[in-house]
Amino acid sequence: MAPDRQHHQGLHKDDMSGVDRAAASTFTAEAGMAAKHEETRHYALATALLFEGGRAALSDCGFTIERALPDEGRIEASAGVNWKSFGEDIELTVRDGAVHARSSCKVSTTVFDFGRNRQNVEAVFRALESSLARLPAGRPDTIVGVVPAAATGRAPVPGELTREVFVSYAWGGESEALVERLERAFAEHGITVVRDKQALGYKADIRAFMERLGGGRCVIAVIGDKYLRSPHCMFELMRVAAQGNFQDRVFPVLLDDAKIHRSVDRVRYVQHWEAEIRELDEALKTVSAADLKGFREDIDRYAEIRRTIAELTSILGNMNTLSPQMHSESDFAALVAAVSAKLGAQD
């Protein structure tokens, strides 16, 4: 969603009971010491492809690749602020089907949390596993199983694949509370919910994540009035539509304040975006025409939303959806079943 939604979350020491030590995550944050988080996951996949996927995952998450050493199976990257004493270093080591990620911050996160070590390591693994799960079956080095050992406590079983569903939603309020309940319900069925707060590392490319979401096989859109007035949310929805099979891939949950069932209500959203375009256009007339690239892109984006919002809301309004209350009462049973069927279908 919007860049101003980024925040720093506190880290905690994991409960290590009942977890295979070879696959466990570790975290240290003591006064005067650097904070770190490391984790190993195992994949039934060729080392070269894992190395390629690890490098792409780091880039997708917004890290800067400092060194990539294929012969050593090692990739060094960095994130955080520019000063070395406050930055974060992350290293991936790929060997014999195992990917080990080690992230360390130069200062104790009891005082600073620039690196968000645990969140960034998890984001890299999610990006890696998402790309591996989409590999064509015909590749000679293709994956036969993508199951994080840290999540299962065992090596992957051939034939198992990570199942994921993307969620597009507006931060805060009823929308985010619903997504948190939805995330727990899907986890019980072995389906990973991918959303920006968990999938995006510090300084990661938000637009790249929106594009990735737009191409997702299954996308749950939690739509309310705030969503329909947000340029970031609407951009995600437009990217889903642009990838085709919109009605087949999107699973809407309509909040009570999403007024899209009557034409007269949908017109008000068209009016909103026309007003946004006029306001920004008038503001631009008060400054020099030089170096306005970012502003012009915003106007073009608003204009695209204005062109598509009537059709998209009409499609969503005609889809048979359950109310948030009905979803919550059934623990999202109908939604889980529909997404599971789509994930299991052969396109």
CSV table of C-alpha atoms in Angstrom, one decimal:
chain,number,residue,atom,x,y,z
A,1,MET,CA,0.0,0.0,0.0
A,2,ALA,CA,1.1,3.6,0.6
A,3,PRO,CA,4.7,4.3,1.4
A,4,ASP,CA,3.7,6.2,4.5
A,5,ARG,CA,2.3,3.0,6.0
A,6,GLN,CA,5.8,1.7,6.7
A,7,HIS,CA,6.6,1.3,10.3
A,8,HIS,CA,9.2,-0.6,12.5
A,9,GLN,CA,8.1,-3.6,14.5
A,10,GLY,CA,9.9,-4.8,17.6
A,11,LEU,CA,11.7,-8.1,17.4
A,12,HIS,CA,11.5,-10.9,19.9
A,13,LYS,CA,13.4,-14.1,20.8
A,14,ASP,CA,11.7,-17.1,19.2
A,15,ASP,CA,10.4,-20.0,21.3
A,16,MET,CA,12.8,-22.8,20.1
A,17,SER,CA,11.0,-25.7,21.8
A,18,GLY,CA,10.0,-28.6,19.5
A,19,VAL,CA,11.9,-27.2,16.5
A,20,ASP,CA,14.6,-28.9,14.6
A,21,ARG,CA,17.8,-27.0,15.4
A,22,ALA,CA,19.1,-27.4,11.9
A,23,ALA,CA,16.1,-25.5,10.6
A,24,ALA,CA,15.6,-23.1,13.4
A,25,SER,CA,15.7,-19.3,13.4
A,26,THR,CA,18.0,-17.6,15.9
A,27,PHE,CA,17.9,-14.0,17.2
A,28,THR,CA,20.3,-12.1,19.4
A,29,ALA,CA,19.8,-8.5,20.7
A,30,GLU,CA,21.9,-7.7,23.7
A,31,ALA,CA,23.3,-4.3,24.9
A,32,GLY,CA,26.4,-3.5,23.0
A,33,MET,CA,26.0,-6.4,20.5
A,34,ALA,CA,24.8,-6.5,17.0
A,35,ALA,CA,21.3,-7.9,16.4
A,36,LYS,CA,21.0,-10.9,14.1
A,37,HIS,CA,18.5,-13.3,12.7
A,38,GLU,CA,19.3,-16.5,10.7
A,39,GLU,CA,17.4,-19.3,9.3
A,40,THR,CA,17.9,-22.4,7.1
A,41,ARG,CA,15.3,-23.9,4.8
A,42,HIS,CA,15.6,-27.0,2.6
A,43,TYR,CA,14.4,-27.5,-1.0
A,44,ALA,CA,14.5,-30.4,-3.4
A,45,LEU,CA,16.1,-28.3,-6.1
A,46,ALA,CA,19.4,-27.8,-7.9
A,47,THR,CA,21.9,-25.5,-6.3
A,48,ALA,CA,22.3,-23.3,-9.4
A,49,LEU,CA,18.6,-22.6,-9.5
A,50,LEU,CA,18.4,-21.9,-5.8
A,51,PHE,CA,21.3,-19.5,-6.2
A,52,GLU,CA,19.6,-17.8,-9.1
A,53,GLY,CA,16.3,-17.6,-7.2
A,54,GLY,CA,18.0,-16.3,-4.0
A,55,ARG,CA,19.7,-13.4,-5.9
A,56,ALA,CA,16.4,-12.5,-7.6
A,57,ALA,CA,14.5,-12.7,-4.2
A,58,LEU,CA,17.0,-10.3,-2.6
A,59,SER,CA,16.6,-7.8,-5.4
A,60,ASP,CA,12.8,-8.1,-5.4
A,61,CYS,CA,12.8,-7.3,-1.6
A,62,GLY,CA,14.8,-4.1,-2.2
A,63,PHE,CA,18.2,-5.2,-1.0
A,64,THR,CA,21.4,-4.1,-2.8
A,65,ILE,CA,23.5,-7.0,-4.0
A,66,GLU,CA,27.1,-6.3,-2.9
A,67,ARG,CA,28.7,-9.6,-4.1
A,68,ALA,CA,27.4,-12.7,-5.8
A,69,LEU,CA,29.8,-15.7,-5.7
A,70,PRO,CA,28.3,-18.7,-7.5
A,71,ASP,CA,31.4,-20.9,-6.9
A,72,GLU,CA,31.0,-20.4,-3.2
A,73,GLY,CA,27.2,-20.4,-3.2
A,74,ARG,CA,27.2,-17.1,-1.4
A,75,ILE,CA,25.4,-13.8,-2.0
A,76,GLU,CA,26.1,-10.7,0.1
A,77,ALA,CA,23.6,-7.9,0.2
A,78,SER,CA,22.8,-4.8,2.3
A,79,ALA,CA,19.8,-2.7,3.4
A,80,GLY,CA,19.0,0.0,5.9
A,81,VAL,CA,20.4,3.5,5.9
A,82,ASN,CA,23.6,4.4,4.1
A,83,TRP,CA,25.9,4.8,7.1
A,84,LYS,CA,27.6,1.5,7.7
A,85,SER,CA,27.2,1.6,11.4
A,86,PHE,CA,23.4,1.7,11.1
A,87,GLY,CA,22.9,-0.5,8.2
A,88,GLU,CA,21.9,-4.2,7.8
A,89,ASP,CA,23.9,-6.9,6.1
A,90,ILE,CA,22.2,-10.0,4.8
A,91,GLU,CA,24.0,-13.1,3.4
A,92,LEU,CA,22.5,-16.1,1.6
A,93,THR,CA,24.5,-19.3,1.4
A,94,VAL,CA,23.2,-22.0,-0.9
A,95,ARG,CA,24.6,-25.6,-0.6
A,96,ASP,CA,23.1,-29.1,-1.2
A,97,GLY,CA,19.5,-28.0,-1.4
A,98,ALA,CA,19.7,-25.8,1.7
A,99,VAL,CA,19.4,-22.0,1.7
A,100,HIS,CA,20.8,-20.3,4.8
A,101,ALA,CA,20.0,-16.6,5.4
A,102,ARG,CA,21.8,-14.6,8.0
A,103,SER,CA,20.9,-11.0,8.6
A,104,SER,CA,22.7,-8.7,11.1
A,105,CYS,CA,22.3,-5.1,12.2
A,106,LYS,CA,25.3,-3.0,13.2
A,107,VAL,CA,23.6,-1.8,16.4
A,108,SER,CA,21.5,-3.4,19.0
A,109,THR,CA,17.8,-3.3,18.1
A,110,THR,CA,17.0,-2.6,21.7
A,111,VAL,CA,17.8,0.9,20.7
A,112,PHE,CA,17.5,1.0,16.9
A,113,ASP,CA,15.5,-1.1,14.4
A,114,PHE,CA,16.7,0.0,11.0
A,115,GLY,CA,17.2,-3.5,9.7
A,116,ARG,CA,14.1,-5.4,10.9
A,117,ASN,CA,16.2,-8.6,10.7
A,118,ARG,CA,13.6,-11.2,11.2
A,119,GLN,CA,11.0,-9.5,8.9
A,120,ASN,CA,13.5,-9.1,6.1
A,121,VAL,CA,14.8,-12.7,6.3
A,122,GLU,CA,11.2,-14.0,6.1
A,123,ALA,CA,10.4,-11.6,3.2
A,124,VAL,CA,13.4,-13.0,1.2
A,125,PHE,CA,12.2,-16.6,1.8
A,126,ARG,CA,8.7,-15.7,0.8
A,127,ALA,CA,9.9,-14.1,-2.4
A,128,LEU,CA,12.2,-17.1,-3.1
A,129,GLU,CA,9.4,-19.6,-2.5
A,130,SER,CA,6.9,-17.7,-4.6
A,131,SER,CA,9.2,-17.7,-7.6
A,132,LEU,CA,10.1,-21.4,-7.2
A,133,ALA,CA,6.5,-22.4,-7.0
A,134,ARG,CA,5.8,-20.9,-10.4
A,135,LEU,CA,8.6,-22.7,-12.2
A,136,PRO,CA,7.5,-24.7,-15.3
A,137,ALA,CA,7.3,-28.4,-14.7
A,138,GLY,CA,9.3,-29.1,-17.9
A,139,ARG,CA,12.6,-27.6,-16.7
A,140,PRO,CA,15.2,-30.3,-16.0
A,141,ASP,CA,16.2,-28.6,-12.8
A,142,THR,CA,12.7,-27.8,-11.7
A,143,ILE,CA,11.4,-27.9,-8.2
A,144,VAL,CA,9.7,-31.0,-6.9
A,145,GLY,CA,8.8,-29.6,-3.5
A,146,VAL,CA,8.8,-26.2,-1.8
A,147,VAL,CA,8.1,-26.6,1.9
A,148,PRO,CA,10.0,-24.4,4.4
A,149,ALA,CA,11.7,-26.8,6.8
A,150,ALA,CA,11.5,-24.1,9.5
A,151,ALA,CA,7.7,-24.3,9.2
A,152,THR,CA,7.4,-28.1,9.2
A,153,GLY,CA,10.4,-29.3,11.2
A,154,ARG,CA,11.3,-31.7,8.4
A,155,ALA,CA,12.7,-31.9,4.9
A,156,PRO,CA,10.2,-31.4,2.1
A,157,VAL,CA,8.3,-34.3,0.7
A,158,PRO,CA,8.3,-34.5,-3.2
A,159,GLY,CA,5.1,-33.2,-4.7
A,160,GLU,CA,4.4,-30.7,-1.9
A,161,LEU,CA,4.2,-27.0,-3.0
A,162,THR,CA,3.8,-23.8,-1.2
A,163,ARG,CA,0.2,-22.5,-1.6
A,164,GLU,CA,-0.3,-18.8,-1.4
A,165,VAL,CA,-3.0,-16.2,-1.8
A,166,PHE,CA,-2.4,-12.4,-2.1
A,167,VAL,CA,-4.5,-9.9,-0.2
A,168,SER,CA,-5.1,-6.4,-1.4
A,169,TYR,CA,-6.6,-4.1,1.3
A,170,ALA,CA,-6.5,-0.7,2.9
A,171,TRP,CA,-4.5,-0.4,6.1
A,172,GLY,CA,-6.1,0.1,9.4
A,173,GLY,CA,-9.7,-0.2,10.8
A,174,GLU,CA,-12.1,-2.9,9.9
A,175,SER,CA,-10.2,-3.9,6.8
A,176,GLU,CA,-6.9,-4.8,8.5
A,177,ALA,CA,-8.7,-6.5,11.4
A,178,LEU,CA,-10.5,-8.7,8.9
A,179,VAL,CA,-7.3,-9.6,7.1
A,180,GLU,CA,-5.6,-10.7,10.3
A,181,ARG,CA,-8.5,-13.1,11.1
A,182,LEU,CA,-8.4,-14.2,7.5
A,183,GLU,CA,-4.7,-14.9,7.7
A,184,ARG,CA,-5.1,-17.2,10.7
A,185,ALA,CA,-8.0,-19.1,9.0
A,186,PHE,CA,-6.0,-19.8,5.8
A,187,ALA,CA,-2.9,-20.8,7.8
A,188,GLU,CA,-5.0,-23.6,9.4
A,189,HIS,CA,-5.5,-25.0,5.8
A,190,GLY,CA,-1.9,-24.7,4.8
A,191,ILE,CA,-2.3,-21.6,2.7
A,192,THR,CA,0.0,-18.7,3.1
A,193,VAL,CA,-1.5,-15.2,3.0
A,194,VAL,CA,0.9,-12.8,1.3
A,195,ARG,CA,0.4,-9.2,2.2
A,196,ASP,CA,2.5,-6.1,2.1
A,197,LYS,CA,3.3,-5.7,5.8
A,198,GLN,CA,4.9,-9.1,6.0
A,199,ALA,CA,6.2,-9.5,2.4
A,200,LEU,CA,7.9,-6.1,2.1
A,201,GLY,CA,11.3,-5.6,3.8
A,202,TYR,CA,12.8,-2.3,4.9
A,203,LYS,CA,13.2,0.0,1.8
A,204,ALA,CA,11.7,-2.6,-0.5
A,205,ASP,CA,10.2,-1.6,-3.8
A,206,ILE,CA,6.5,-1.1,-3.1
A,207,ARG,CA,5.6,-0.8,-6.8
A,208,ALA,CA,7.3,-4.1,-7.5
A,209,PHE,CA,5.2,-5.8,-4.9
A,210,MET,CA,2.1,-4.3,-6.4
A,211,GLU,CA,3.1,-5.8,-9.8
A,212,ARG,CA,3.8,-9.1,-8.1
A,213,LEU,CA,0.4,-9.1,-6.4
A,214,GLY,CA,-1.3,-8.2,-9.7
A,215,GLY,CA,0.1,-11.4,-11.3
A,216,GLY,CA,-1.0,-13.6,-8.4
A,217,ARG,CA,-3.0,-16.8,-9.1
A,218,CYS,CA,-5.5,-15.9,-6.4
A,219,VAL,CA,-6.0,-12.4,-5.0
A,220,ILE,CA,-8.4,-11.6,-2.2
A,221,ALA,CA,-9.6,-7.9,-2.4
A,222,VAL,CA,-11.0,-6.5,0.8
A,223,ILE,CA,-12.9,-3.6,-0.6
A,224,GLY,CA,-14.4,-0.7,1.3
A,225,ASP,CA,-14.9,3.0,0.7
A,226,LYS,CA,-11.3,3.8,1.8
A,227,TYR,CA,-9.9,1.2,-0.7
A,228,LEU,CA,-11.9,2.7,-3.6
A,229,ARG,CA,-10.5,6.2,-2.8
A,230,SER,CA,-6.9,5.0,-2.4
A,231,PRO,CA,-4.5,5.3,-5.4
A,232,HIS,CA,-2.3,2.5,-4.1
A,233,CYS,CA,-5.2,0.1,-3.5
A,234,MET,CA,-6.8,0.9,-6.9
A,235,PHE,CA,-3.4,0.5,-8.6
A,236,GLU,CA,-3.2,-3.1,-7.2
A,237,LEU,CA,-6.8,-3.8,-8.4
A,238,MET,CA,-6.0,-2.5,-11.9
A,239,ARG,CA,-2.8,-4.7,-12.1
A,240,VAL,CA,-4.9,-7.7,-11.3
A,241,ALA,CA,-7.4,-6.8,-14.1
A,242,ALA,CA,-4.5,-6.1,-16.5
A,243,GLN,CA,-3.2,-9.6,-16.1
A,244,GLY,CA,-6.5,-11.1,-17.4
A,245,ASN,CA,-9.0,-13.6,-16.0
A,246,PHE,CA,-10.1,-11.0,-13.5
A,247,GLN,CA,-13.3,-12.6,-12.3
A,248,ASP,CA,-11.6,-16.0,-12.0
A,249,ARG,CA,-8.6,-14.8,-10.0
A,250,VAL,CA,-10.1,-12.1,-7.7
A,251,PHE,CA,-12.0,-13.1,-4.6
A,252,PRO,CA,-13.7,-10.0,-3.2
A,253,VAL,CA,-14.8,-9.3,0.3
A,254,LEU,CA,-17.1,-6.2,0.3
A,255,LEU,CA,-17.2,-4.1,3.5
A,256,ASP,CA,-20.5,-2.4,4.4
A,257,ASP,CA,-19.2,1.0,3.4
A,258,ALA,CA,-18.4,-0.1,-0.2
A,259,LYS,CA,-21.3,1.4,-2.1
A,260,ILE,CA,-21.0,-0.2,-5.5
A,261,HIS,CA,-24.3,-2.1,-6.0
A,262,ARG,CA,-26.2,0.9,-7.4
A,263,SER,CA,-25.1,2.9,-10.4
A,264,VAL,CA,-25.7,6.2,-8.6
A,265,ASP,CA,-23.3,5.2,-5.9
A,266,ARG,CA,-20.6,4.0,-8.3
A,267,VAL,CA,-20.8,7.4,-10.1
A,268,ARG,CA,-19.6,9.1,-6.8
A,269,TYR,CA,-16.3,7.2,-7.1
A,270,VAL,CA,-15.9,8.4,-10.7
A,271,GLN,CA,-16.6,11.9,-9.4
A,272,HIS,CA,-14.0,11.5,-6.7
A,273,TRP,CA,-11.2,10.6,-9.1
A,274,GLU,CA,-12.2,13.4,-11.5
A,275,ALA,CA,-11.8,15.7,-8.6
A,276,GLU,CA,-8.4,14.3,-7.7
A,277,ILE,CA,-7.2,14.8,-11.3
A,278,ARG,CA,-8.5,18.4,-11.3
A,279,GLU,CA,-6.9,19.3,-8.0
A,280,LEU,CA,-3.5,18.0,-8.9
A,281,ASP,CA,-3.7,19.5,-12.4
A,282,GLU,CA,-4.6,22.9,-10.9
A,283,ALA,CA,-1.7,22.7,-8.4
A,284,LEU,CA,0.8,21.9,-11.2
A,285,LYS,CA,-0.2,25.1,-13.0
A,286,THR,CA,1.2,27.1,-10.1
A,287,VAL,CA,4.8,25.7,-10.6
A,288,SER,CA,7.3,25.6,-13.4
A,289,ALA,CA,6.7,22.9,-16.0
A,290,ALA,CA,10.3,21.7,-15.7
A,291,ASP,CA,11.1,18.4,-13.9
A,292,LEU,CA,7.5,17.3,-13.2
A,293,LYS,CA,7.9,13.7,-14.1
A,294,GLY,CA,6.6,12.1,-10.9
A,295,PHE,CA,3.6,14.4,-10.8
A,296,ARG,CA,2.6,13.7,-14.4
A,297,GLU,CA,2.8,10.0,-13.7
A,298,ASP,CA,0.4,10.5,-10.8
A,299,ILE,CA,-2.1,12.3,-13.1
A,300,ASP,CA,-1.8,9.5,-15.6
A,301,ARG,CA,-2.5,7.0,-12.8
A,302,TYR,CA,-5.5,8.8,-11.6
A,303,ALA,CA,-6.8,9.1,-15.1
A,304,GLU,CA,-6.4,5.3,-15.6
A,305,ILE,CA,-8.3,4.7,-12.3
A,306,ARG,CA,-11.1,7.0,-13.5
A,307,ARG,CA,-11.3,5.1,-16.8
A,308,THR,CA,-11.5,1.7,-15.2
A,309,ILE,CA,-13.3,2.1,-11.8
A,310,ALA,CA,-16.8,2.1,-13.3
A,311,GLU,CA,-16.3,-1.3,-15.0
A,312,LEU,CA,-14.3,-2.9,-12.1
A,313,THR,CA,-16.8,-1.9,-9.5
A,314,SER,CA,-19.7,-3.1,-11.7
A,315,ILE,CA,-18.0,-6.5,-12.0
A,316,LEU,CA,-17.4,-6.7,-8.3
A,317,GLY,CA,-20.9,-5.6,-7.4
A,318,ASN,CA,-22.4,-8.4,-9.6
A,319,MET,CA,-20.3,-11.1,-8.0
A,320,ASN,CA,-22.1,-13.1,-5.3
A,321,THR,CA,-20.1,-12.3,-2.1
A,322,LEU,CA,-20.7,-12.9,1.6
A,323,SER,CA,-20.8,-10.1,4.1
A,324,PRO,CA,-17.8,-9.7,6.5
A,325,GLN,CA,-20.0,-10.9,9.3
A,326,MET,CA,-20.9,-14.1,7.5
A,327,HIS,CA,-17.3,-14.8,6.7
A,328,SER,CA,-16.3,-14.3,10.3
A,329,GLU,CA,-19.0,-16.5,11.6
A,330,SER,CA,-18.0,-19.3,9.3
A,331,ASP,CA,-14.3,-18.7,9.9
A,332,PHE,CA,-14.0,-17.9,6.1
A,333,ALA,CA,-15.1,-21.4,5.1
A,334,ALA,CA,-16.6,-20.5,1.8
A,335,LEU,CA,-13.6,-18.2,0.9
A,336,VAL,CA,-11.1,-20.9,1.9
A,337,ALA,CA,-12.9,-23.5,-0.2
A,338,ALA,CA,-13.0,-21.2,-3.2
A,339,VAL,CA,-9.4,-20.3,-3.1
A,340,SER,CA,-8.3,-23.9,-2.4
A,341,ALA,CA,-10.3,-25.0,-5.5
A,342,LYS,CA,-8.6,-22.4,-7.6
A,343,LEU,CA,-5.1,-23.3,-6.3
A,344,GLY,CA,-5.8,-26.9,-7.1
A,345,ALA,CA,-7.2,-26.3,-10.6
A,346,GLN,CA,-5.2,-26.7,-13.8
A,347,ASP,CA,-5.4,-23.6,-15.9
